Coordinates of N, CA and C in Angstrom, one line a residue:
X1 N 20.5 -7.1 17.3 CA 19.5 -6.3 16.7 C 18.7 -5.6 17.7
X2 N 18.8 -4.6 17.4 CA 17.6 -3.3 18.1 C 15.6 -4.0 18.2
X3 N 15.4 -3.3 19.2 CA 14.3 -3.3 19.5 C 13.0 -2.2 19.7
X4 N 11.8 -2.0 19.1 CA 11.2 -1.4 19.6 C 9.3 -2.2 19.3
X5 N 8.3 -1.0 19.7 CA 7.0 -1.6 19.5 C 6.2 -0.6 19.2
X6 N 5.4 -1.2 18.6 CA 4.2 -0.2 17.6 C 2.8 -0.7 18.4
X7 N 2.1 0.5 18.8 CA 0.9 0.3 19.0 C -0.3 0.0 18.3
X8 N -1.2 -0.8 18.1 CA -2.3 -0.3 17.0 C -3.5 0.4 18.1
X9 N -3.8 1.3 17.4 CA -5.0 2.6 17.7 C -6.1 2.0 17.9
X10 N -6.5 1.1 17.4 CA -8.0 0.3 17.4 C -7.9 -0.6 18.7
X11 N -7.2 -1.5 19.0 CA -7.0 -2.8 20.0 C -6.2 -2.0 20.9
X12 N -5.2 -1.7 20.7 CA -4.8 -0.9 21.9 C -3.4 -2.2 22.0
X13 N -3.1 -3.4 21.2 CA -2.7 -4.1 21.1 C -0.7 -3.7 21.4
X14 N 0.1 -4.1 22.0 CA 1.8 -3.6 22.2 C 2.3 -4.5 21.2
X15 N 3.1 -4.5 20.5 CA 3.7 -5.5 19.8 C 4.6 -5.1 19.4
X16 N 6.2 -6.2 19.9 CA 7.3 -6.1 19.8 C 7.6 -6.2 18.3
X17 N 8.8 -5.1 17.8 CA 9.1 -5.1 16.4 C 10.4 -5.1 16.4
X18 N 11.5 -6.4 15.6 CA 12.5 -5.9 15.5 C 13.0 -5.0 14.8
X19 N 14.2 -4.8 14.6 CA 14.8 -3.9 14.0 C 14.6 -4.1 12.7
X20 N 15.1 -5.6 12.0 CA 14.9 -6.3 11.1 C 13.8 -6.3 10.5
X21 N 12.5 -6.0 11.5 CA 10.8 -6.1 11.0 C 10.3 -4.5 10.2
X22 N 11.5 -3.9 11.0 CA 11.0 -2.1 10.5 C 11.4 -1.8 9.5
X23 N 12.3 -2.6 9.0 CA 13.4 -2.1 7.9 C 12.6 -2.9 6.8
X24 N 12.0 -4.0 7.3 CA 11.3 -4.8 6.6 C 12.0 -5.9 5.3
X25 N 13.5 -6.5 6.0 CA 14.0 -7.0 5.6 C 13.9 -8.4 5.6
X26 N 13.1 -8.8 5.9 CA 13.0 -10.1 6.1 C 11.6 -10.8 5.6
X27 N 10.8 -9.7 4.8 CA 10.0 -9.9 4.1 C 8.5 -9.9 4.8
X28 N 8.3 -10.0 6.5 CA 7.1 -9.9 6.9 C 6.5 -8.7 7.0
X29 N 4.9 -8.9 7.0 CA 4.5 -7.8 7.5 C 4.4 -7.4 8.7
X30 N 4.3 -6.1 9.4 CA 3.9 -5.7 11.2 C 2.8 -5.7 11.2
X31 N 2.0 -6.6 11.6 CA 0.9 -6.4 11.8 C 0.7 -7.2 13.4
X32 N -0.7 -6.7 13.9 CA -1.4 -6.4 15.5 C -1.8 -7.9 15.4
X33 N -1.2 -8.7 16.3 CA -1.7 -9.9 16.4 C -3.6 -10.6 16.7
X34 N -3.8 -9.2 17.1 CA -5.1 -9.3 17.7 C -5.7 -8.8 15.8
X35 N -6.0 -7.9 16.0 CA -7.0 -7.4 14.8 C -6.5 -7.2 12.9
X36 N -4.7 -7.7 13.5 CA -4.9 -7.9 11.9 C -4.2 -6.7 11.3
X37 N -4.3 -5.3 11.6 CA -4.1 -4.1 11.3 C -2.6 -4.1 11.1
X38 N -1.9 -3.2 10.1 CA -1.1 -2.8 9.9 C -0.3 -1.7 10.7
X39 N 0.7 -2.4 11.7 CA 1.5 -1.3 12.4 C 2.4 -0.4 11.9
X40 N 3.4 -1.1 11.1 CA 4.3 -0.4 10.7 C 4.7 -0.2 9.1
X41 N 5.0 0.8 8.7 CA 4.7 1.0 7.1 C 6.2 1.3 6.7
X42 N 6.5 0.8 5.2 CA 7.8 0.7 4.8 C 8.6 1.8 4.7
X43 N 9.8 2.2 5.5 CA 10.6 3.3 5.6 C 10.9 4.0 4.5
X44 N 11.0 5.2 4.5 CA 11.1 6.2 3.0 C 9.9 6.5 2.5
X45 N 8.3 6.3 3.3 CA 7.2 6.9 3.0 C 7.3 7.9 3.3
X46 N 6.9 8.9 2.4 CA 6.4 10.9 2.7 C 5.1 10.7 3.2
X47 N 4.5 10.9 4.3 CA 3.3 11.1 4.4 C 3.1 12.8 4.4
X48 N 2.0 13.1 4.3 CA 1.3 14.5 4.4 C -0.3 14.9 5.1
X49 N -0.3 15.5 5.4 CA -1.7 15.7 6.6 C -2.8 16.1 5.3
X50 N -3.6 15.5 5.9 CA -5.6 15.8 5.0 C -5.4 17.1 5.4
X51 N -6.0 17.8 4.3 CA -6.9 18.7 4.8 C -7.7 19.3 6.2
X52 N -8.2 18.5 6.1 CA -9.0 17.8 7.6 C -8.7 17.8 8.4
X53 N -7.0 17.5 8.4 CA -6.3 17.2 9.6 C -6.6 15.9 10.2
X54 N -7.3 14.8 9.7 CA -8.1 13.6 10.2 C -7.3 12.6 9.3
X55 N -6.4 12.9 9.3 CA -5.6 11.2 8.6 C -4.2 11.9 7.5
X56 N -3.9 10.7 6.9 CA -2.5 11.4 6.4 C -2.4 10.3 4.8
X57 N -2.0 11.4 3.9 CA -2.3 10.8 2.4 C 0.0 10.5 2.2
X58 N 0.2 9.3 1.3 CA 1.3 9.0 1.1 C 1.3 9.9 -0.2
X59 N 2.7 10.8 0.1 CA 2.6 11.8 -0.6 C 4.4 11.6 -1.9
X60 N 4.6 10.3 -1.7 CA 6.2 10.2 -2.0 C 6.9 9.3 -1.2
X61 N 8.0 8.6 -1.6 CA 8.4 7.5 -1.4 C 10.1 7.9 -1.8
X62 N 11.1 7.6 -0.7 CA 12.2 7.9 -1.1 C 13.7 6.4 -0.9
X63 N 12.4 5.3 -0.2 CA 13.2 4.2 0.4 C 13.6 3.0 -0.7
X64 N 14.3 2.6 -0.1 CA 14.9 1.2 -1.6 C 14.3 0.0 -1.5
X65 N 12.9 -0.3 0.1 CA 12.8 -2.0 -0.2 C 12.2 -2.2 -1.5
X66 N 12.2 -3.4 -1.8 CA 11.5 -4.5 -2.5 C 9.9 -4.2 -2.7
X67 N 9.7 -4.8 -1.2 CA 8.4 -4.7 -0.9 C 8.2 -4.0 0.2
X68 N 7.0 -3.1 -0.6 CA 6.5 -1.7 0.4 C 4.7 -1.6 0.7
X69 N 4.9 -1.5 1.8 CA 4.1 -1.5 2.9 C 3.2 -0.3 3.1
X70 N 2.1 -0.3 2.8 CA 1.5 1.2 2.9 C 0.6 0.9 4.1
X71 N 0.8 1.1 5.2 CA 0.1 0.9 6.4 C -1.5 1.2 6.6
X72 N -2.2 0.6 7.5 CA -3.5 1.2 7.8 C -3.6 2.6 8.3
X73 N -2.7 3.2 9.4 CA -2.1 4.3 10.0 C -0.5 5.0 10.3
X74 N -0.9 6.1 10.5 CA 0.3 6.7 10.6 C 0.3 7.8 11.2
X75 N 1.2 7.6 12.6 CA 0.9 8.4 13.7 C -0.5 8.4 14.3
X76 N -1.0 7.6 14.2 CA -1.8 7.5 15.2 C -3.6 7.6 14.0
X77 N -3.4 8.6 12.9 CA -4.2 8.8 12.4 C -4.6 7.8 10.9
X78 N -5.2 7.8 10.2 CA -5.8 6.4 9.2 C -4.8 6.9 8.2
X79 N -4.1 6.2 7.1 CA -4.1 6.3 5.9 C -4.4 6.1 4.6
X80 N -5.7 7.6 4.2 CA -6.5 7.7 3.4 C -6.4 7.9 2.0
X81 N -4.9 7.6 1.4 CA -4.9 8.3 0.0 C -3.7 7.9 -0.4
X82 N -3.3 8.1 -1.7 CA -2.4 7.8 -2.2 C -2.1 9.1 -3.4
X83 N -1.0 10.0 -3.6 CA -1.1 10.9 -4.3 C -0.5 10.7 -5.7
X84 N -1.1 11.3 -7.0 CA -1.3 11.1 -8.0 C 0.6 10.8 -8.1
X85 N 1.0 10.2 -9.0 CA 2.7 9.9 -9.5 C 3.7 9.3 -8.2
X86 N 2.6 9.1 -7.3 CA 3.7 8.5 -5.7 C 5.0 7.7 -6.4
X87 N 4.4 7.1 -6.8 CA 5.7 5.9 -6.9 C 6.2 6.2 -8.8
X88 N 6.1 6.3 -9.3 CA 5.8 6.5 -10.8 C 7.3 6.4 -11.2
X89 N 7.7 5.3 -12.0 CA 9.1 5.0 -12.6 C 10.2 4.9 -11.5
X90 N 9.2 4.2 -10.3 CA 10.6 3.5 -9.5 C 10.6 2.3 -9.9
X91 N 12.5 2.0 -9.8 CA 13.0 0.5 -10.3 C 12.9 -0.3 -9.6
X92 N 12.6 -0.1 -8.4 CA 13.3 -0.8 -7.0 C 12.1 -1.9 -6.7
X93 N 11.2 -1.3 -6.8 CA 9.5 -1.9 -5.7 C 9.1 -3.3 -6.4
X94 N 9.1 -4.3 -6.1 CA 8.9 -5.7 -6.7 C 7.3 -6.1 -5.9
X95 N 7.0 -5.2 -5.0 CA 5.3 -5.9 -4.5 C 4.9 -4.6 -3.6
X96 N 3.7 -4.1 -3.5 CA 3.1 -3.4 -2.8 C 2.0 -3.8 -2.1
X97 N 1.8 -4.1 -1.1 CA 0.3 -3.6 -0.5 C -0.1 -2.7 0.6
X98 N -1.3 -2.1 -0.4 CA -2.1 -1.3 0.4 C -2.9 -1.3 1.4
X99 N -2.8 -0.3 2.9 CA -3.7 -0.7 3.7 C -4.8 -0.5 3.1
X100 N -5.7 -0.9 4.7 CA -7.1 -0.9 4.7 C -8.1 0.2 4.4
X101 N -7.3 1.4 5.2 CA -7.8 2.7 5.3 C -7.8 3.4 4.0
X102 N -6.9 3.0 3.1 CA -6.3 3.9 1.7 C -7.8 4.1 0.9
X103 N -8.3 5.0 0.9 CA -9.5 5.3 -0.2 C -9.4 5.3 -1.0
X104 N -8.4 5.9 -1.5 CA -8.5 6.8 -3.1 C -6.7 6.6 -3.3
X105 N -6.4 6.0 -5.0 CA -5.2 6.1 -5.8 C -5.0 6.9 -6.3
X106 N -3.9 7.9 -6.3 CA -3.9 8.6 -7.8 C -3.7 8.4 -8.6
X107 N -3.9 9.1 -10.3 CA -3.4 8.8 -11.4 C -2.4 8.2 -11.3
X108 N -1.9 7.3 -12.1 CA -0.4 6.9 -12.5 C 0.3 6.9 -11.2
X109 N -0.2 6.4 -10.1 CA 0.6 6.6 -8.7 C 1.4 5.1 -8.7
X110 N 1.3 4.1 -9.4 CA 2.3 3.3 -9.9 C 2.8 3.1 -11.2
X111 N 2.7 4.2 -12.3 CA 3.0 4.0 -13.3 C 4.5 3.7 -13.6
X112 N 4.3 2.7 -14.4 CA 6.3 2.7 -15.0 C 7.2 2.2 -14.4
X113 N 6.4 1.5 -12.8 CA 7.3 0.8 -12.2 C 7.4 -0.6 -12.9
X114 N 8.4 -0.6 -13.7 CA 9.0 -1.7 -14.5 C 9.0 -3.0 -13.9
X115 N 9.5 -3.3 -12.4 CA 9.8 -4.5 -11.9 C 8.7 -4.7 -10.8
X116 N 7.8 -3.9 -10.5 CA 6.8 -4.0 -9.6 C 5.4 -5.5 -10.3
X117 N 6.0 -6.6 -9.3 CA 5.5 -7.9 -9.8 C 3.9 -8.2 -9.6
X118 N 4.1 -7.5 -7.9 CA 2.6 -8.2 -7.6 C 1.8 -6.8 -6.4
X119 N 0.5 -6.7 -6.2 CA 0.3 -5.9 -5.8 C -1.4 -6.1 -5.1
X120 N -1.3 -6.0 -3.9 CA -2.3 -5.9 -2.9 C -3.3 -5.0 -2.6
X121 N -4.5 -4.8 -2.8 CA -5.1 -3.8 -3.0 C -6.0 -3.8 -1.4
X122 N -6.0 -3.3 -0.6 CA -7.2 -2.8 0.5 C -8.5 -3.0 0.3
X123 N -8.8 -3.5 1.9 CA -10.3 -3.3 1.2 C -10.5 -1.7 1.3
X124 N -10.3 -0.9 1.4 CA -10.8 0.7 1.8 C -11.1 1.5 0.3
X125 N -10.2 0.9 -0.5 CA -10.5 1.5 -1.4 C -11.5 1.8 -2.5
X126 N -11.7 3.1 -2.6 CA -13.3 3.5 -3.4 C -12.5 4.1 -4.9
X127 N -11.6 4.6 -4.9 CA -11.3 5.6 -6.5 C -9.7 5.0 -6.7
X128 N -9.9 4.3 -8.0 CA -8.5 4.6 -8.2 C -8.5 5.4 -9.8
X129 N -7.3 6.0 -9.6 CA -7.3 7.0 -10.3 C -7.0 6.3 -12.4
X130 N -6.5 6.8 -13.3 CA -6.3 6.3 -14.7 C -4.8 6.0 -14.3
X131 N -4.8 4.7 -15.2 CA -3.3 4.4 -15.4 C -2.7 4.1 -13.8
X132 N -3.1 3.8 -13.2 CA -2.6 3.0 -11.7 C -1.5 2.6 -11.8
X133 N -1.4 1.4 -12.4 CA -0.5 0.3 -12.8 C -0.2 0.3 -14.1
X134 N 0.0 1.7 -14.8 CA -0.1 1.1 -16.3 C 1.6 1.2 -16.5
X135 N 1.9 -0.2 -17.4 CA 3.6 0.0 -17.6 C 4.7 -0.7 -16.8
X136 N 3.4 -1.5 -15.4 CA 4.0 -2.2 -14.8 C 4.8 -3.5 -14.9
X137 N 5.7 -4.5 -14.5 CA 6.1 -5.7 -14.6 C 4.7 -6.9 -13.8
X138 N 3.3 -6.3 -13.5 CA 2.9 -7.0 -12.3 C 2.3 -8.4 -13.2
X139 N 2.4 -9.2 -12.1 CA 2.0 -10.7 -13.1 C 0.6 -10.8 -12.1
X140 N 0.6 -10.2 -10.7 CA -0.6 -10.6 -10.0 C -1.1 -9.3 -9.1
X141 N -2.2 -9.2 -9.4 CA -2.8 -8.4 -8.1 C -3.7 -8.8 -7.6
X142 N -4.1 -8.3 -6.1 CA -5.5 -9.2 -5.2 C -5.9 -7.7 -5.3
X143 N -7.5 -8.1 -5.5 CA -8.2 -6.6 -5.5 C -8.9 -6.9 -3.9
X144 N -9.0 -6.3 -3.1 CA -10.0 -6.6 -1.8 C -10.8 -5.7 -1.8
X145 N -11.1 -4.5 -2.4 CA -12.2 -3.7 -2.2 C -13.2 -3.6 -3.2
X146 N -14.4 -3.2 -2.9 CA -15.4 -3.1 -4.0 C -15.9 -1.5 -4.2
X147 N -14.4 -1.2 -4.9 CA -14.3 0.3 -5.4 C -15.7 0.7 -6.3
X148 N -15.6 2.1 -6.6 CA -17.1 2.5 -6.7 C -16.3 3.4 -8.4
X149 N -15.5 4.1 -8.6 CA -14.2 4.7 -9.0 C -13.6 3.7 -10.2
X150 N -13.3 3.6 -11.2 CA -12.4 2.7 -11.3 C -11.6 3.5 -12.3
X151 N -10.5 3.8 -12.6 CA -10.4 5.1 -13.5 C -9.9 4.2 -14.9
X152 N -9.7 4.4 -16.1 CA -9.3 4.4 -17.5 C -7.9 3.7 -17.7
X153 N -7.6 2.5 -18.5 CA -6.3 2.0 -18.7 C -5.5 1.4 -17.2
X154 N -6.4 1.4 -16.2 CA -5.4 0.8 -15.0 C -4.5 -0.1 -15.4
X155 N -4.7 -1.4 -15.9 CA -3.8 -2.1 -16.3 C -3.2 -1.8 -17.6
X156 N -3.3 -1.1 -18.4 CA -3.0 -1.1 -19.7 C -1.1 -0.9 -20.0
X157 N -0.8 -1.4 -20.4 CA 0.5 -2.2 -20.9 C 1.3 -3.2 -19.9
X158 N 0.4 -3.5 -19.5 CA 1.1 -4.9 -18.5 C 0.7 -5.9 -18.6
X159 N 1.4 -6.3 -20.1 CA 2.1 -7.7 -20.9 C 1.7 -8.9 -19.8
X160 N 2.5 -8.8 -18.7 CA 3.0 -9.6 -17.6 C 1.7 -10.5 -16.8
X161 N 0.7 -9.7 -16.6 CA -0.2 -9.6 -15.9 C -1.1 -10.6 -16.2
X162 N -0.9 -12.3 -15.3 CA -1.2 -14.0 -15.5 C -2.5 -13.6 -14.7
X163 N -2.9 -13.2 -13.1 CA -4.0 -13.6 -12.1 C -4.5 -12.3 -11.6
X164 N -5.3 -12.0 -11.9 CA -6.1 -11.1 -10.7 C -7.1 -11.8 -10.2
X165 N -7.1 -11.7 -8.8 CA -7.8 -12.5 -7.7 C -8.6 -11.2 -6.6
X166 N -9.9 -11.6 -6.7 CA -10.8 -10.7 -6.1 C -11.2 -11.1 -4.6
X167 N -10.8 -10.9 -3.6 CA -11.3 -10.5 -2.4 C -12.6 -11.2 -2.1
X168 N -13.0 -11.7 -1.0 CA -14.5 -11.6 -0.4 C -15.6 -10.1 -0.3
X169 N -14.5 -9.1 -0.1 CA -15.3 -7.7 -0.3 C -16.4 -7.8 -1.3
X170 N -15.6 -8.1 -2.7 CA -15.8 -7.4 -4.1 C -17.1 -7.7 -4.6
X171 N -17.8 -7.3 -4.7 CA -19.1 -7.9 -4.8 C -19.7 -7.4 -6.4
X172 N -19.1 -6.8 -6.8 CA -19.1 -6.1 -8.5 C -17.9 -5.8 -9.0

């Protein structure tokens, strides 16, 4: 198996990544030994540049894992967003989590993913949009942020849905 390493921006931290780790077959996450942060994010992400030019929003998803990985950064810059229908009626996705950096969800940016079980929320997050998760298979999500936002029906038709577990953040 191949080798390479991902920097994190914050620590300055080198960390060897297999080939295995990128593909993210083996179920772990890349994250910076030192601070925690998310190196590497799950292949077949679309990213797209802010406005701003100061960070990069996931704009589309084309990859088959399981579990997908929405990193703290990308290329070097934060990622801040998630665009409205990102993921919306994929079959594939059984767990998501989101970095730290991710502010804002779009509408229905997981709607309809049928088999998407469990899902990890950032702390960064301030807005998520109506209908998140609505339609999902998820039995569990961790919320870690103490969003300000919360939009209309997020969970609504998810039958499935046994635990939500709130973060140290969450303070409301």
């Amino acid at each position: 198996a191949g080798s390479s390493t991902g920097t994190c921006s914050t620590c300055g931290q080198v960390e060897q990544l297999t080939e295995e780790k990128l593909l993210h077959t083996n179920g772990d996450t890349d994250t910076c030994s030192v601070c925690n942060r998310v190196v590497v994010g799950t292949e077949g992400l679309a990213y797209t540049m802010t406005p701003n030019e100061d960070g990069y929003i996931v704009s589309g998803y084309t990859g088959e894992a399981k579990d997908v990985i929405i990193p703290d950064e990308h290329l070097g810059l934060p990622v801040v967003g998630i665009t409205l229908n990102t993921f919306s009626g994929n079959t594939t996705i059984e767990s998501v989590s989101i970095g730290n950096f991710v502010a804002d969800i779009g509408a229905n940016a997981f709607y309809n993913c049928a088999n998407l079980k469990k899902a990890t929320i950032g702390t960064g997050v301030k807005t998520l949009g109506n209908t998140v998760f609505r339609a999902t298979g998820l039995t569990e999500v961790t919320i870690n942020c103490d969003a300000t936002n919360w939009g209309s029906g997020m969970f609504a038709q998810c039958a499935s849905l046994e635990t939500v577990n709130f973060g140290e953040n969450v303070t409301s």
